[in-house]
mmCIF file of C-alpha atoms in Angstrom:
data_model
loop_
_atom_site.group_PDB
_atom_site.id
_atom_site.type_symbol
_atom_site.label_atom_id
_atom_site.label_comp_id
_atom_site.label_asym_id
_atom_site.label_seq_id
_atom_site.Cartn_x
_atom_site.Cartn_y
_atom_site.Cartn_z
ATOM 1 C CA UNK A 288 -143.154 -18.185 -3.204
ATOM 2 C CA UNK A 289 -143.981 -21.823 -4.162
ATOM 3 C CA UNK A 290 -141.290 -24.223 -6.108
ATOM 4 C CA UNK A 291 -142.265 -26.562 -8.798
ATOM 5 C CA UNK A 292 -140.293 -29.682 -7.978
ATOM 6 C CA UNK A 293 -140.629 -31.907 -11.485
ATOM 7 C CA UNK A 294 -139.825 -35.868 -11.321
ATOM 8 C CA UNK A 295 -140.497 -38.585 -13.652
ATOM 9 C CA UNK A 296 -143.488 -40.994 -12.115
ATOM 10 C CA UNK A 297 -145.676 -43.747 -12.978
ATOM 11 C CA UNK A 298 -149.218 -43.667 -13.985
ATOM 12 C CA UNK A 299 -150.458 -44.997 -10.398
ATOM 13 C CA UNK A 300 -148.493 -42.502 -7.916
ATOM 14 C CA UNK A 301 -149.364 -39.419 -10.367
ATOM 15 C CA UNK A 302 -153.331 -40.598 -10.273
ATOM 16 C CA UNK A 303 -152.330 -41.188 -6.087
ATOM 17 C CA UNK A 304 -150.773 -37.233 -6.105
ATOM 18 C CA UNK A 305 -153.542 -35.561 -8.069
ATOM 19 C CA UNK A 306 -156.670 -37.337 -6.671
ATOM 20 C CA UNK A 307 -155.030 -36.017 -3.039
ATOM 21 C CA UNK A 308 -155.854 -33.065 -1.544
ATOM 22 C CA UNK A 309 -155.696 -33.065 1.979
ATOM 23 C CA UNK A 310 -152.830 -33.430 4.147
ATOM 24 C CA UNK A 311 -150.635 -33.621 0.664
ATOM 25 C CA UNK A 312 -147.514 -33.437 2.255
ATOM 26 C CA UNK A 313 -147.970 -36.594 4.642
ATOM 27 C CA UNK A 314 -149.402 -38.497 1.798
ATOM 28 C CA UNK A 315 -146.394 -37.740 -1.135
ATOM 29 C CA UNK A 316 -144.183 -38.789 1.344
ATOM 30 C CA UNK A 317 -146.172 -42.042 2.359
ATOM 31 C CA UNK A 318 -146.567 -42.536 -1.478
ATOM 32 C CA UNK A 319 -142.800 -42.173 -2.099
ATOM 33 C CA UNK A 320 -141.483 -44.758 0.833
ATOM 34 C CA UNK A 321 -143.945 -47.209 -0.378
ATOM 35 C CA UNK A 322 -143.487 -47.011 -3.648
ATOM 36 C CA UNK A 323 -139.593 -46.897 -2.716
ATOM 37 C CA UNK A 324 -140.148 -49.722 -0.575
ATOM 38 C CA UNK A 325 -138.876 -47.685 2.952
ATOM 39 C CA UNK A 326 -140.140 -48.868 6.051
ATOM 40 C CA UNK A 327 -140.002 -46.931 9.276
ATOM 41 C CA UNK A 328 -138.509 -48.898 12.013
ATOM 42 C CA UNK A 329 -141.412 -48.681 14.881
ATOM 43 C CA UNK A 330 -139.954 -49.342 17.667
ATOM 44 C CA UNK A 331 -136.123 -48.045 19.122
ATOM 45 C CA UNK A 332 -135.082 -51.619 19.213
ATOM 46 C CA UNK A 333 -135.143 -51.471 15.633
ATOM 47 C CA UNK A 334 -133.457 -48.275 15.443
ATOM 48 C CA UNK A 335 -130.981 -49.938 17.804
ATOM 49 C CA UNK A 336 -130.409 -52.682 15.924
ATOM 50 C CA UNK A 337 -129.912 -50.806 12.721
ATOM 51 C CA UNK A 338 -127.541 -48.189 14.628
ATOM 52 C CA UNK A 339 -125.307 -51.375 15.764
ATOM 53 C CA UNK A 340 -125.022 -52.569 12.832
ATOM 54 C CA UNK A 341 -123.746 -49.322 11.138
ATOM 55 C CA UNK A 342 -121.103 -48.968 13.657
ATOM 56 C CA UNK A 343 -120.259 -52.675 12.926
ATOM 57 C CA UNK A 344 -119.713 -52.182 9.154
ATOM 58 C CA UNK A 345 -117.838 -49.108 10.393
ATOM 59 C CA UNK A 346 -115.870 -51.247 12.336
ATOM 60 C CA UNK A 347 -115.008 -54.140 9.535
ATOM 61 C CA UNK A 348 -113.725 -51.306 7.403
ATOM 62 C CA UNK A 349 -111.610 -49.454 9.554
ATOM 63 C CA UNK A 350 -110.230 -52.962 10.207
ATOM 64 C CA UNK A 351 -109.846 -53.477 6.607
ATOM 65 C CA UNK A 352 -108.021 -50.508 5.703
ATOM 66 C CA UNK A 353 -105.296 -50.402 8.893
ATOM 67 C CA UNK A 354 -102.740 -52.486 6.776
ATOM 68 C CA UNK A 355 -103.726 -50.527 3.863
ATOM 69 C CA UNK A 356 -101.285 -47.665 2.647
ATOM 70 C CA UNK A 357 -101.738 -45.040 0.544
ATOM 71 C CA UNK A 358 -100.613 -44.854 -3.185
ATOM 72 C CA UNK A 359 -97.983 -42.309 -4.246
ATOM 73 C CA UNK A 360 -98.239 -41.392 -8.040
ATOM 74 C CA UNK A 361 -95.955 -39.260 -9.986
ATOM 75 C CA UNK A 362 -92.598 -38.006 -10.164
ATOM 76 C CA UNK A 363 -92.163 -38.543 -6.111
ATOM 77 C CA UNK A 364 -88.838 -39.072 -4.602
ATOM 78 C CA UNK A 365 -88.689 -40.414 -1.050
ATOM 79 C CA UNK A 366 -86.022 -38.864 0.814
ATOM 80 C CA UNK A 367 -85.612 -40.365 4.408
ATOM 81 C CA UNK A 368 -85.326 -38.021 7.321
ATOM 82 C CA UNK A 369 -81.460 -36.971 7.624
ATOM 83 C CA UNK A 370 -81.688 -36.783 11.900
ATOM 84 C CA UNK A 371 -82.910 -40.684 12.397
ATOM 85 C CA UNK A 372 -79.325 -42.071 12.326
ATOM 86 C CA UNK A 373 -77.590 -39.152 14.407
ATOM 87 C CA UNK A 374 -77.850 -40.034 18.096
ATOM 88 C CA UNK A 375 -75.041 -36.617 18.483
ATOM 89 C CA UNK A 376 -76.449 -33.295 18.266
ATOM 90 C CA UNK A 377 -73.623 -31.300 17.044
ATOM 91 C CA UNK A 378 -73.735 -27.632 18.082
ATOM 92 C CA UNK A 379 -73.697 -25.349 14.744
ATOM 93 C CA UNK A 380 -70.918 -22.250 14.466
ATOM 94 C CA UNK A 381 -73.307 -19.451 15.964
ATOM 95 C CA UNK A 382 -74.184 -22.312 19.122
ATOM 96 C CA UNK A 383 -70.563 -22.199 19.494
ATOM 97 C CA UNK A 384 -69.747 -18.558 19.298
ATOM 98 C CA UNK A 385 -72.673 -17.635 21.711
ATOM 99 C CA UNK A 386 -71.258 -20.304 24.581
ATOM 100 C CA UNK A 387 -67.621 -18.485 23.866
ATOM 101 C CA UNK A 388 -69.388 -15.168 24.203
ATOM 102 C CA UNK A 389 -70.938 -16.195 27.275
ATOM 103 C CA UNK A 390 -67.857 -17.931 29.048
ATOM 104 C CA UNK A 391 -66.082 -14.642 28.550
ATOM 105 C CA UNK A 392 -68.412 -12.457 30.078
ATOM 106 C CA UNK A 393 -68.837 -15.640 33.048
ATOM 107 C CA UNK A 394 -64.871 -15.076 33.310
ATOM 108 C CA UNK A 395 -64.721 -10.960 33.306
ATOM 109 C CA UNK A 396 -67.168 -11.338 35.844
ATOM 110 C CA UNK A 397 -65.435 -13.703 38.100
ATOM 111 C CA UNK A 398 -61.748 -11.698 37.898
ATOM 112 C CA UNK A 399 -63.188 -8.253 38.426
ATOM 113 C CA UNK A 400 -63.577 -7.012 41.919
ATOM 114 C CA UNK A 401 -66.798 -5.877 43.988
ATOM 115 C CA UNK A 402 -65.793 -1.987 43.500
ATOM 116 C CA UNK A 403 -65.237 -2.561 39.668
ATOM 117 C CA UNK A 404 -68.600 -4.050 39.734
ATOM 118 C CA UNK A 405 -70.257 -1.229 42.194
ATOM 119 C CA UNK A 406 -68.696 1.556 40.220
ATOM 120 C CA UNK A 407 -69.903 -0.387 36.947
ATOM 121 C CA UNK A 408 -73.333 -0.357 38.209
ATOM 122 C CA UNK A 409 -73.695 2.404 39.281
ATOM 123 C CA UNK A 410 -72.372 4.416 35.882
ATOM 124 C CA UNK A 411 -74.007 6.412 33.401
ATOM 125 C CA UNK A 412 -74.231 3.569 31.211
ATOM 126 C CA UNK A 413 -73.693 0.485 32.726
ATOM 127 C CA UNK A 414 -73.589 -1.399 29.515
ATOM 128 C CA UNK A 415 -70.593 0.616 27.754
ATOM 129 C CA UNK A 416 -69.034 0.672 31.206
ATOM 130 C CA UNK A 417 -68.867 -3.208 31.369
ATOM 131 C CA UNK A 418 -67.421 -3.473 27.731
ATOM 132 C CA UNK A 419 -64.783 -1.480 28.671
ATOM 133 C CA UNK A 420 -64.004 -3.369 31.944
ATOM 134 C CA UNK A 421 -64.184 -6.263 29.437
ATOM 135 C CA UNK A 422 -61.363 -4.657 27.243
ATOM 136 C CA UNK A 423 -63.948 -4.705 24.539
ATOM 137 C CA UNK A 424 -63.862 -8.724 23.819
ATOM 138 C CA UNK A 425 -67.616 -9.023 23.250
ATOM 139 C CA UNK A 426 -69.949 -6.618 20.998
ATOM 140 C CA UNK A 427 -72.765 -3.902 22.191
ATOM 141 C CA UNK A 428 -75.135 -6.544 20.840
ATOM 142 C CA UNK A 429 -73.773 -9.424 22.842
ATOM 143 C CA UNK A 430 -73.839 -7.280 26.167
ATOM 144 C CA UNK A 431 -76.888 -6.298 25.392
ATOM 145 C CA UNK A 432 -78.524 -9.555 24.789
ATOM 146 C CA UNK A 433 -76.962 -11.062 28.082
ATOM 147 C CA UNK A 434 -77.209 -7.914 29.808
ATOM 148 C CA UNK A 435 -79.901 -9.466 32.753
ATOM 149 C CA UNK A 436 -76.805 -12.114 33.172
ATOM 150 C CA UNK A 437 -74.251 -9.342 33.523
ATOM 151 C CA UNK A 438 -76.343 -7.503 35.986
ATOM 152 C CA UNK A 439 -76.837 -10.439 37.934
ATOM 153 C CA UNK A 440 -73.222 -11.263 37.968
ATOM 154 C CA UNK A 441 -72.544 -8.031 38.839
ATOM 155 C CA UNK A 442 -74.795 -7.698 41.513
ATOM 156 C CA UNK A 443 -74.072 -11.035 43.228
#
């Protein structure tokens, strides 16, 4: 499969591509840098050189653009962050109702005795068993979900 590649030229690198024949590829490219005017640095000093000073243009415009912000068009409204000025993190209702939940279960715990918490253990269903040691103050979910506390508790 060949491609046709068309491009507007000049009389002299047309007569320079057609009188060609050998080694065309070498020679349209020679043609095009010299007619372009690119030069092939010849040595890696050059390439050096040219390398530094691409990273020093680099340079000059990230230091440009640090005090630079960007532009906000539109309808925008800046709202500022609500938590900056509050050095107190207040505890929201269900934070509070969990550390109630778990200071009552801390407390039925402490006043039940070692048989209580033998015979609790070693029930049927250790979970119901400890809600109704508890008197039922805390839910099957709440047991539940501190249940590894309660066993410890109970174990210790």
């Amino acid at each position: 499969m060949s491609k046709t590649i068309s491009f507007k030229c000049d009389d002299w690198l047309y007569d320079q591509l057609k009188n060609q024949t050998n080694n065309t590829s070498k020679f349209i490219k020679e043609a095009i840098e010299e007619k372009l005017g690119i030069t092939k640095p010849k040595e890696e000093s050059e390439i050096q050189k040219l390398w530094q000073e691409i990273n020093n243009i680099k340079a000059e415009i990230n230091g440009n653009t640090q005090g630079i912000t960007k532009s906000i068009t539109g309808n925008t409204k800046v709202i500022p962050d609500k938590k900056i000025g509050n050095t107190e993190s207040k505890l929201s209702a269900n934070q509070l109702r969990a550390l109630e939940v778990v200071k009552s279960i801390e407390q039925s715990l402490e006043v039940m005795s070692s048989e209580d918490k033998k015979a609790v253990l070693s029930s049927r269903y250790p979970k119901n068993e400890f809600r109704k040691r508890m008197k039922e103050v805390v839910s099957k979910d709440s047991v539940s979900k501190y249940w590894e506390k309660i066993e410890q508790g109970l174990k210790a």
